[in-house]
CSV table of C-alpha atoms and ligand atoms in Angstrom, one decimal:
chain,number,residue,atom,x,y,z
A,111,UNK,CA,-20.5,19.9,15.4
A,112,UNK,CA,-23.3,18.2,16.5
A,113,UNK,CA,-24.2,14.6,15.7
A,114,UNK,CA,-26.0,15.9,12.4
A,115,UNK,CA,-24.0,15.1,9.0
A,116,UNK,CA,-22.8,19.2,7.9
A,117,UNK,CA,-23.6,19.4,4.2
A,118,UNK,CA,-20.2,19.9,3.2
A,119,UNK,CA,-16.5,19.0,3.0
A,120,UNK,CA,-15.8,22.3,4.3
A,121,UNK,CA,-18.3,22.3,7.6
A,122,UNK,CA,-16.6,19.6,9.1
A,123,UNK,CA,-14.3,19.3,12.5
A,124,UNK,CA,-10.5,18.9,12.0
A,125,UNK,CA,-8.6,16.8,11.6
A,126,UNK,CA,-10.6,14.5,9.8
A,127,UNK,CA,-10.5,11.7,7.0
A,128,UNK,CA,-12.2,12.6,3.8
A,129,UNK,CA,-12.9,9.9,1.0
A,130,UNK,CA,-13.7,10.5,-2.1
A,131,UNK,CA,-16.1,8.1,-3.2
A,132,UNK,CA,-16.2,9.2,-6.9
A,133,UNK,CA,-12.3,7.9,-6.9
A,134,UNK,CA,-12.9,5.6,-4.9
A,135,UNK,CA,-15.7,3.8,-7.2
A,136,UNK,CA,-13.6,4.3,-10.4
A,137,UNK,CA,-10.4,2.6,-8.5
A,138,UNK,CA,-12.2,-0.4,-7.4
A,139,UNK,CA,-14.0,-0.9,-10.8
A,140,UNK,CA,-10.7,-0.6,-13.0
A,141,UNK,CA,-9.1,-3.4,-10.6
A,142,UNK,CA,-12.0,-5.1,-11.3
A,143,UNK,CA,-11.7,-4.7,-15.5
A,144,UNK,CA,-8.2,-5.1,-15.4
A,145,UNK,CA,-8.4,-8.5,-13.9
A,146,UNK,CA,-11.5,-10.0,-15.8
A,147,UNK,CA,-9.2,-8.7,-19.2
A,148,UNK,CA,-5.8,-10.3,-17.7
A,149,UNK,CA,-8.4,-13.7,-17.0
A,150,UNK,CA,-7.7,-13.4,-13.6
A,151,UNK,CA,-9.9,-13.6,-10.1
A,152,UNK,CA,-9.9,-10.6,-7.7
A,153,UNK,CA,-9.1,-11.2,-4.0
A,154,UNK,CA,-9.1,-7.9,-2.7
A,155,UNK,CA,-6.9,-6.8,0.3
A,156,UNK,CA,-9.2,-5.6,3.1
A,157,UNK,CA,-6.9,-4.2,5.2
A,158,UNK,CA,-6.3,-0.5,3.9
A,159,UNK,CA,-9.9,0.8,4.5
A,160,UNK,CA,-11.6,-2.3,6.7
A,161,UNK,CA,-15.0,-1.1,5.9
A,162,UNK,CA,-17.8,-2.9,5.0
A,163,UNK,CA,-19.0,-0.3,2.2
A,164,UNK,CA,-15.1,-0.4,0.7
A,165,UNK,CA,-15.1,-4.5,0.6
A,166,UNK,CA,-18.8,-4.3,-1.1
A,167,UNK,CA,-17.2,-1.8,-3.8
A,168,UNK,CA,-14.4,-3.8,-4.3
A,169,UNK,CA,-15.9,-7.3,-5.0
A,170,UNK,CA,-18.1,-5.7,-7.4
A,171,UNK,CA,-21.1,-6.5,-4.9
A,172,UNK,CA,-20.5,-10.0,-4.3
A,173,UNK,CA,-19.0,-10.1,-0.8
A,174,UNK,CA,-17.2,-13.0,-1.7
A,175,UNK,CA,-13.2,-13.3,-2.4
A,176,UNK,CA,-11.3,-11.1,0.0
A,177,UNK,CA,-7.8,-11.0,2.0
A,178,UNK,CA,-8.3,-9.7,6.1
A,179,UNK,CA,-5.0,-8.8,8.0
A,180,UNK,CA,-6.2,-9.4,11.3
A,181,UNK,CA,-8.6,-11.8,12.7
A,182,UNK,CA,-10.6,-8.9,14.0
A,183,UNK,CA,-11.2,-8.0,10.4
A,184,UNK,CA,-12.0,-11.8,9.6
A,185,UNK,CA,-14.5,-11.6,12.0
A,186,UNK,CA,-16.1,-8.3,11.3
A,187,UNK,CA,-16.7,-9.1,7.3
A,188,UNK,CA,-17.4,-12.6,8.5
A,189,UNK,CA,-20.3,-11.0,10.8
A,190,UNK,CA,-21.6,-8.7,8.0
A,191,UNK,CA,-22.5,-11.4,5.3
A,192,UNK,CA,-18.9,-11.9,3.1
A,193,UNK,CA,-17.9,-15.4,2.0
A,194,UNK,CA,-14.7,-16.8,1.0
A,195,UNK,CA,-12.4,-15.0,3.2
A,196,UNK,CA,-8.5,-15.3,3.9
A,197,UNK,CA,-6.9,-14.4,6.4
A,198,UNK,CA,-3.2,-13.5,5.0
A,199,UNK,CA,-0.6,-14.1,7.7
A,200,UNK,CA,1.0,-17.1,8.8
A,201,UNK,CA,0.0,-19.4,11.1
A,202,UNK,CA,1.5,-20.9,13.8
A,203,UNK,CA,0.0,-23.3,16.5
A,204,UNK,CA,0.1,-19.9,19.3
A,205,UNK,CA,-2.3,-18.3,16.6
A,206,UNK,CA,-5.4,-21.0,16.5
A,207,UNK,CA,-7.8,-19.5,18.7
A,208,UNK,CA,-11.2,-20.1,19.7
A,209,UNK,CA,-12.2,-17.0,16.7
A,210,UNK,CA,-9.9,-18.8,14.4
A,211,UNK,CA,-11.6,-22.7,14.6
A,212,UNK,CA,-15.2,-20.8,15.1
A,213,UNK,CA,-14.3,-18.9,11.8
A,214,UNK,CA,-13.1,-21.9,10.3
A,215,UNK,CA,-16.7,-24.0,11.0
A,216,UNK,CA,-18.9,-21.3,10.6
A,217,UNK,CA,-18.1,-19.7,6.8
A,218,UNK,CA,-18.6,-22.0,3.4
A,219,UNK,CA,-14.9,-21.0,2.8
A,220,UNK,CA,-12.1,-19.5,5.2
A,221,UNK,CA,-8.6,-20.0,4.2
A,222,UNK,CA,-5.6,-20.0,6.4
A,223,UNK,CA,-1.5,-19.1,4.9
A,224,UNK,CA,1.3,-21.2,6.4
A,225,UNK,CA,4.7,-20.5,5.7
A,226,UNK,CA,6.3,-23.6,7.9
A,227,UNK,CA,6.1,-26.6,8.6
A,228,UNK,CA,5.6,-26.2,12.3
A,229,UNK,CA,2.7,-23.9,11.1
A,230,UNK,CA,1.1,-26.5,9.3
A,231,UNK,CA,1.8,-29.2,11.8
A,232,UNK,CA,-0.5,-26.8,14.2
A,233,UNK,CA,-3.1,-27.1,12.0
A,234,UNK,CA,-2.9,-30.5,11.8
A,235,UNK,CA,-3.3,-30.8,15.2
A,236,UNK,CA,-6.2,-28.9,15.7
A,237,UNK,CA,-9.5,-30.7,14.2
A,238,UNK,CA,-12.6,-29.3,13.1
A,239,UNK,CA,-16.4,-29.9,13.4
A,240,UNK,CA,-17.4,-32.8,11.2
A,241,UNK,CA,-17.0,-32.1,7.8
A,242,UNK,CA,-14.8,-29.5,8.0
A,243,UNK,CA,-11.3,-28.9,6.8
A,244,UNK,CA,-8.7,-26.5,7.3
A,245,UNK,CA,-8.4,-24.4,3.8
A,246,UNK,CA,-5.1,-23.7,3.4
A,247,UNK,CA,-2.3,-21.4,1.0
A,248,UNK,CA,1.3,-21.7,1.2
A,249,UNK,CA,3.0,-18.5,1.7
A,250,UNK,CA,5.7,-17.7,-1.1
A,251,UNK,CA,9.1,-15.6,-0.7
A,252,UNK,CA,9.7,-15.0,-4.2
A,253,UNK,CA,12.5,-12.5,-3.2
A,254,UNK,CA,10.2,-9.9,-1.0
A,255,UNK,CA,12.1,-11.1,2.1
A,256,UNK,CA,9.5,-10.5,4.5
A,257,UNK,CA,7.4,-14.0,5.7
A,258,UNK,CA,7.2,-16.8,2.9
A,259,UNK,CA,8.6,-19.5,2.4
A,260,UNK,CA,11.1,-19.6,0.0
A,261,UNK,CA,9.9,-20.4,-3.6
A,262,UNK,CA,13.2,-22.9,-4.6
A,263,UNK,CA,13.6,-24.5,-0.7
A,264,UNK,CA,12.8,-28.1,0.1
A,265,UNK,CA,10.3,-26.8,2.7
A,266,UNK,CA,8.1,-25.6,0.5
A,267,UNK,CA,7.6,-29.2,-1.2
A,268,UNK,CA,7.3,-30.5,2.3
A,269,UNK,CA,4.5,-28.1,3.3
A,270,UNK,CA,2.9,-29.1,-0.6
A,271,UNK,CA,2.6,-32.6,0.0
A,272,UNK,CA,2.1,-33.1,3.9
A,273,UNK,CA,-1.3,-30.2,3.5
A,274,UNK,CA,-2.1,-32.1,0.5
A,275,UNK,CA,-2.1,-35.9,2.4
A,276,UNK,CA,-3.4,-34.7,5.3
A,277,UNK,CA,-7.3,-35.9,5.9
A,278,UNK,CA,-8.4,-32.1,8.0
A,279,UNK,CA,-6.7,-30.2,5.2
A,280,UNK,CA,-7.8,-28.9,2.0
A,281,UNK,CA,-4.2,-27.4,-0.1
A,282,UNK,CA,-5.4,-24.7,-2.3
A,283,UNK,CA,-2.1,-23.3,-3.8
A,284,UNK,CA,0.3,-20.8,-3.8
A,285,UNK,CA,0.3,-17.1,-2.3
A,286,UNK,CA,3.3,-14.8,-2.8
A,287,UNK,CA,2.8,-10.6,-1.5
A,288,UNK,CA,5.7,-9.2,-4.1
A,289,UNK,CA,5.8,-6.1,-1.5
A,290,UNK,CA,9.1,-5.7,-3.5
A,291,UNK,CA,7.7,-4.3,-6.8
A,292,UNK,CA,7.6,-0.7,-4.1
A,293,UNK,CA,10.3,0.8,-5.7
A,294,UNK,CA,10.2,4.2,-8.3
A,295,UNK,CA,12.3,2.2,-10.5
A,296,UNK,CA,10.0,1.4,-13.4
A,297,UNK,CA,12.6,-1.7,-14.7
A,298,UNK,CA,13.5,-3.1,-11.6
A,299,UNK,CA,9.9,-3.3,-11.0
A,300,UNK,CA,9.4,-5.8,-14.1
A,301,UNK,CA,12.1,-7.7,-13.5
A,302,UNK,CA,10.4,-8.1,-9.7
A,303,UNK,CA,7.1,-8.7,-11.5
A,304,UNK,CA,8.8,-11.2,-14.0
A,305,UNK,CA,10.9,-13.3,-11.7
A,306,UNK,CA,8.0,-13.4,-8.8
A,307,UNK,CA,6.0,-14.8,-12.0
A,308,UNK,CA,8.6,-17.2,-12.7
A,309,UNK,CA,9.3,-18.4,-9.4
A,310,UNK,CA,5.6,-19.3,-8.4
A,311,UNK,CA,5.3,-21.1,-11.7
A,312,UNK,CA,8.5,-22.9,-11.1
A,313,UNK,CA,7.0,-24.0,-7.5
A,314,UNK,CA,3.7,-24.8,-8.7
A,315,UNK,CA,5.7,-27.3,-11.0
A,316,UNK,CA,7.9,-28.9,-8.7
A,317,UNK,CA,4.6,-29.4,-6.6
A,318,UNK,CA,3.0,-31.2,-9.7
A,319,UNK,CA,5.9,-33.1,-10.2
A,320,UNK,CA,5.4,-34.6,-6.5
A,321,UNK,CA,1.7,-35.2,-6.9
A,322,UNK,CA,0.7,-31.8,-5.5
A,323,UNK,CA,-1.8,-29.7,-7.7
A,324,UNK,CA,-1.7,-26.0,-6.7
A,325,UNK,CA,-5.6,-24.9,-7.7
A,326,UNK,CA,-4.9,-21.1,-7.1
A,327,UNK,CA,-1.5,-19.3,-7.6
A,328,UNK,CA,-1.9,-15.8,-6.5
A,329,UNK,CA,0.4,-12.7,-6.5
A,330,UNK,CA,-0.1,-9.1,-6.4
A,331,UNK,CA,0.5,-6.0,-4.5
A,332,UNK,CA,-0.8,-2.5,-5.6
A,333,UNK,CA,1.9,-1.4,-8.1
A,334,UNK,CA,2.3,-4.5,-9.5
A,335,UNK,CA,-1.3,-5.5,-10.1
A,336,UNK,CA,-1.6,-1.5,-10.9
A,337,UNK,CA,0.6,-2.0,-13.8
A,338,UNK,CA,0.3,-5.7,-14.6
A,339,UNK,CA,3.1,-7.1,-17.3
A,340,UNK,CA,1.5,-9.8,-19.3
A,341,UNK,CA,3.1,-12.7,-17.7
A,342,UNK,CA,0.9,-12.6,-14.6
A,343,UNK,CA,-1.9,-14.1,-16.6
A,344,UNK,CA,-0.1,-17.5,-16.4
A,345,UNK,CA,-1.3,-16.8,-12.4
A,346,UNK,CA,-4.8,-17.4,-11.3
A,347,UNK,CA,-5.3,-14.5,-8.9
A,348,UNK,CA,-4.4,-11.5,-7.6
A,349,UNK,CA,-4.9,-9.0,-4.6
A,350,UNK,CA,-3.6,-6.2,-4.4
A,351,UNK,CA,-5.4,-3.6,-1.5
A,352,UNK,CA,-4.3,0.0,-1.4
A,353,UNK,CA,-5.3,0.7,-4.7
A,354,UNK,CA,-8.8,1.2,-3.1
A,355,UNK,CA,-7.7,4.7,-1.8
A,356,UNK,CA,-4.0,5.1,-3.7
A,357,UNK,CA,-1.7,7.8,-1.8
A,358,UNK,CA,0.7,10.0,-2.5
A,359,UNK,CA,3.8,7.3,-2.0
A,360,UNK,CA,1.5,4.9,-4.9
A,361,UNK,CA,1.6,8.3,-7.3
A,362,UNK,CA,5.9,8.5,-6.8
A,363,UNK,CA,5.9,4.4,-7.7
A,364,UNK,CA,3.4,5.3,-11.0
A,365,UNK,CA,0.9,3.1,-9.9
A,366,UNK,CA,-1.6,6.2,-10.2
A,367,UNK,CA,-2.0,9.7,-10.8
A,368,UNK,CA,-2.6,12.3,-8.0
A,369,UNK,CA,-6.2,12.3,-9.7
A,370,UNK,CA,-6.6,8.6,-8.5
A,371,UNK,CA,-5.9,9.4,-4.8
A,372,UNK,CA,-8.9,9.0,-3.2
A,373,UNK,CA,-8.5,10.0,0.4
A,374,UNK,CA,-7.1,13.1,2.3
A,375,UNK,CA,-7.0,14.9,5.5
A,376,UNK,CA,-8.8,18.2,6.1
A,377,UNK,CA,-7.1,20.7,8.3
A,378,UNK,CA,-7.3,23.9,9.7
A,379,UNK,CA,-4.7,26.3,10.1
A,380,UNK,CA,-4.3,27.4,14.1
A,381,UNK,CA,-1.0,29.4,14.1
A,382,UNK,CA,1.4,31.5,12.1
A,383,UNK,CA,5.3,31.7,13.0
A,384,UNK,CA,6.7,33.9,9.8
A,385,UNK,CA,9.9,34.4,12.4
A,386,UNK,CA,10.4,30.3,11.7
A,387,UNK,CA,9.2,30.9,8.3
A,388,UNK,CA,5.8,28.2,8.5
A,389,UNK,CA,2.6,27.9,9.8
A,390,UNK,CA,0.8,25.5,11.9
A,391,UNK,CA,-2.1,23.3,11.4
A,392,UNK,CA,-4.2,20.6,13.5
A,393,UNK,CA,-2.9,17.7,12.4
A,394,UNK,CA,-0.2,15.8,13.6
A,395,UNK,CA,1.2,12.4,13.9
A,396,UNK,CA,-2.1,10.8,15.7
A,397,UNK,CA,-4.2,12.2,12.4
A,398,UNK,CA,-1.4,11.6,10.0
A,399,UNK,CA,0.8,8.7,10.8
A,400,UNK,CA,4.6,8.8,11.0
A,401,UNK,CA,5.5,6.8,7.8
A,402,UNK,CA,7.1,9.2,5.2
A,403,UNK,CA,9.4,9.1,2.3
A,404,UNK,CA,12.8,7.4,2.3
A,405,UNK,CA,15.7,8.2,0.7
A,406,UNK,CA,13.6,5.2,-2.1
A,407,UNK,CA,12.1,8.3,-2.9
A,408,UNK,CA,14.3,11.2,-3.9
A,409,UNK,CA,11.4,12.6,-5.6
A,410,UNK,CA,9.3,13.2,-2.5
A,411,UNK,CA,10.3,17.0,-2.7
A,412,UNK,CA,6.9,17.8,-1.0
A,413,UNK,CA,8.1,16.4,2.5
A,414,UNK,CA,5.8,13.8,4.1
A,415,UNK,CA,2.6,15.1,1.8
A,416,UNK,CA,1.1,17.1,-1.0
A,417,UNK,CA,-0.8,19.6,0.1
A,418,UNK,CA,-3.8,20.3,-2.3
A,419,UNK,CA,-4.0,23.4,-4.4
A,420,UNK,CA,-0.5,24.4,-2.5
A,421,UNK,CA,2.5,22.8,-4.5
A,422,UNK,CA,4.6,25.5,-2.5
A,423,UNK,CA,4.0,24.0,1.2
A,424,UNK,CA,6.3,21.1,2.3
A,425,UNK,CA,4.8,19.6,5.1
A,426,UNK,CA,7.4,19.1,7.7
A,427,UNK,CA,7.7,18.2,11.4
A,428,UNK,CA,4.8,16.8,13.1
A,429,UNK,CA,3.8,16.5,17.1
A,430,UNK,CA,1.1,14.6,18.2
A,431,UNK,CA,-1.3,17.1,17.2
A,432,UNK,CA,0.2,19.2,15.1
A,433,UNK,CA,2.1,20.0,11.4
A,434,UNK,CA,4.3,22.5,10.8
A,435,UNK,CA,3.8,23.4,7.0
A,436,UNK,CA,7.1,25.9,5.5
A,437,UNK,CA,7.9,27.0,2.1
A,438,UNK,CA,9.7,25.0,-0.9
A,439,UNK,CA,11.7,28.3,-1.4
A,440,UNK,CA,12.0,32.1,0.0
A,441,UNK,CA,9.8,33.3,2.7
A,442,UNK,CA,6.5,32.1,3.7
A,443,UNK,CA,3.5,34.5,3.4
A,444,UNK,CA,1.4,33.7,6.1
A,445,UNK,CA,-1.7,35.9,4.3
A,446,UNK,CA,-1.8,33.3,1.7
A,447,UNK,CA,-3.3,30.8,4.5
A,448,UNK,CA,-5.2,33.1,7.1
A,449,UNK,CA,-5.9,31.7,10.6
A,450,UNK,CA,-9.2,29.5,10.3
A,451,UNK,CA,-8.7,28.3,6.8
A,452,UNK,CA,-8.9,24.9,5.7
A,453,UNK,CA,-5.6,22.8,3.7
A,454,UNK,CA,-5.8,19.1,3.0
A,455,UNK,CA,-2.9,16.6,2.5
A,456,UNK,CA,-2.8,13.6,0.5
A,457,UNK,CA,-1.5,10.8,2.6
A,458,UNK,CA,1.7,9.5,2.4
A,459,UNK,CA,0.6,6.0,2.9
A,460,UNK,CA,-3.1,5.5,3.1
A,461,UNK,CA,-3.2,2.5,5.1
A,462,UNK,CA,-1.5,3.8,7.7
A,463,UNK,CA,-3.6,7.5,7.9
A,464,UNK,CA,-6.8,5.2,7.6
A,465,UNK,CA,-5.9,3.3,10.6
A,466,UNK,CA,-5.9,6.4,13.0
A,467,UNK,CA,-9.6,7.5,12.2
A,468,UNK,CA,-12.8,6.1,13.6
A,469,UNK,CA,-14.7,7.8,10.8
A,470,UNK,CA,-14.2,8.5,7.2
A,471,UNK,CA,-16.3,11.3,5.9
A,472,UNK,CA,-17.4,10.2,2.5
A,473,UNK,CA,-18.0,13.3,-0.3
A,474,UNK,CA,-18.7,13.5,-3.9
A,475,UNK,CA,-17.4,17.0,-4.4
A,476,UNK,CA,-17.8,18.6,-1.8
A,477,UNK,CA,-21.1,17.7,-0.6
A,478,UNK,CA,-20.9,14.5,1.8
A,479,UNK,CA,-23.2,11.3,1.4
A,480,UNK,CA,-22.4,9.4,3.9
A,481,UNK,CA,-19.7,8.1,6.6
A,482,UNK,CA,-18.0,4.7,6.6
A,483,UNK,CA,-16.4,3.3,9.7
A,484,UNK,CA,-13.7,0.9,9.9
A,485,UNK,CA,-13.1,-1.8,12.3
A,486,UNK,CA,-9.4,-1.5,14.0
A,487,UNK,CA,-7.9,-3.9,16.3
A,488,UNK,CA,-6.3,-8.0,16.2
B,622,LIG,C1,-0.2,-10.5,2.5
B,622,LIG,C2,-0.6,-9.3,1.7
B,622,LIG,N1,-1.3,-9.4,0.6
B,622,LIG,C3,-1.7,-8.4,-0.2
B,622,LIG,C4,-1.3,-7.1,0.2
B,622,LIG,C5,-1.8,-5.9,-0.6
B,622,LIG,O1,-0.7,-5.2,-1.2
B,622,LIG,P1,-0.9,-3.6,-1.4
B,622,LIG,O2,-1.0,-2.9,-0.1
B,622,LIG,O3,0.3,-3.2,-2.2
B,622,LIG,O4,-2.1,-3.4,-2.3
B,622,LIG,C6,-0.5,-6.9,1.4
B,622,LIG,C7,-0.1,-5.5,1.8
B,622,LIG,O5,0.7,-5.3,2.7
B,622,LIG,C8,-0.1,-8.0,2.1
B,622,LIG,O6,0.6,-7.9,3.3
């Protein structure tokens, strides 16, 4: 291929990210509708795509209100004009570096999450230029189990008022990831949407109740803010991410259809083995990713991913470059898929297939319009 854009989907090298951008605009502005309706901000979750053109899409063209994962990703929409960024993982003293402070006096508004004291106490210890403060969110475990502080401990009061009294800190509120609403389980799902609600509400409270206002009170993960109940509107904000690109593991929680998923991976098929029964394609765990179904998901009949047009192939093993693709039932008739032909899976986990490309070829259709290329790294 030479350094010339092909016309088409189909003219590309394989293995290679497609995105779809005709999804991909309709994604980003029904998170957009759903949230002005609910009365709620946006903060969109950067880190599934980490593209400028996706963060532009997703803040309705503003450039303003997002959530990075890394600091490299801080820095990169920092450097290309976006505002009002945080960067959503806890803080602790080893973490303020020189990118951090020069983030932190350079940009109107850059918010840091704490989840201890010790964090905070790091901050605290580290000024900024004149004028400047540290911006900060409390990180709530409403029941997710991951970082967080927990939403009913006597820590969290303690983080509340020493940010708020603290002369080189400005306390904005409270910031809970319910990464438990990820299960296929319609009901529990509510009840994790209901007691997260519940929870930050009660915190925000208590905080009042010591002389702590909480400004912003934000929750949200893709299925949740998908699928909103009508209790989250007591919240401010939310910010959800993956939703930018869905996948095949968002269609199994019924946060979307399979016509919402907005990314996939074109192959080509480079072997046939009908003595094993499958046949091989160029794509394997460095174009794919290893995440796959759990036994969460005893609906993931189609092994790690959908294959389009082809509800027959389970994708199976990987290697580092390659995909062994066998039949849901009876023998595999390796005619149907000649040598040279093209499949495409849906990932299983978007984030994570994202991650692995330099380049995303970006197509309405099949006719690309453009590329998009991410930053990676800390
Ligand atoms: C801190 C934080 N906020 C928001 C999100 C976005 O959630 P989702 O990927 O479900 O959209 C994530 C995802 O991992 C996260 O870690």
């Amino acid at each position: 291929m030479s350094d010339k854009l092909p016309e088409t989907i189909q003219e590309l090298e394989t293995p290679c990210m497609l995105v779809d951008i005709d999804r991909v605009k309709r994604n980003c502005q029904q998170m957009i509708d759903r949230c002005k309706e609910m009365g709620m901000e946006l903060r969109p979750h950067m880190k599934t795509h980490k593209t400028i053109e996706g963060g532009v899409l997703m803040t309705n063209g503003t450039k303003r209100k997002i959530v990075v994962s890394t600091i490299d990703e801080a820095v990169f929409y920092a450097d290309n004009g976006f505002e009002d960024i945080l960067w959503g993982s806890p803080i602790v003293k080893e973490r303020i570096s020189g990118r951090l402070i020069n983030l932190a006096n350079k940009l109107e508004e850059f918010h840091v999450m704490v989840d201890s004291l010790q964090g905070l106490n790091g901050l605290l210890a580290t000024p900024l230029n004149e004028g400047k403060q540290w911006s900060v969110f409390l990180e709530v475990d409403c029941g997710n189990g991951r970082t967080g502080c927990l939403w009913d401990s006597e820590e969290a009061i303690q983080i509340g008022k020493t940010a708020d009294a603290a002369p080189n800190v400005k306390f904005q509120g409270l910031y809970t990831h319910c990464g438990n609403t990820y299960t296929p389980d319609t009901e529990a799902k509510v009840k994790v949407q209901q007691d997260t609600t519940e929870r930050l509400v009660a915190l925000k409270k208590r905080l009042a109740e010591n002389g702590v206002e909480c400004r912003v009170v934000g929750c949200g993960s893709t299925p949740s803010s998908s699928k909103p109940i009508e209790g989250m509107k007591t919240l401010t904000e939310m910010h959800p991410g993956n939703y930018i690109f869905y996948d095949y593991m968002q269609v199994l929680l019924n946060s979307c259809t399979f016509d919402d998923v907005a990314c996939k991976v074109a192959t080509t098929v480079v072997s046939h083995k009908p003595e094993t029964n499958t046949i091989v394609v160029d794509c394997g765990w460095t174009a794919f990713g290893l995440d796959a179904p759990n036994e969460k998901f005893p609906q993931a009949v189609l092994g790690k991913a959908p294959v389009e047009g082809h509800p027959e192939l389970i994708l199976g093993r990987m290697t580092q470059e390659l995909g062994k693709l066998t039949t849901a039932s009876g023998k595999i008739d390796c005619s149907q898929y000649p040598l040279g032909s093209r499949l495409y899976f849906y990932p299983w986990h978007s984030c994570c297939t994202a991650s692995l490309h330099k380049v995303y070829y970006v197509h309405s259709g099949d006719k690309i319009v453009g590329t998009w290329k991410p930053t990676n790294g800390w």
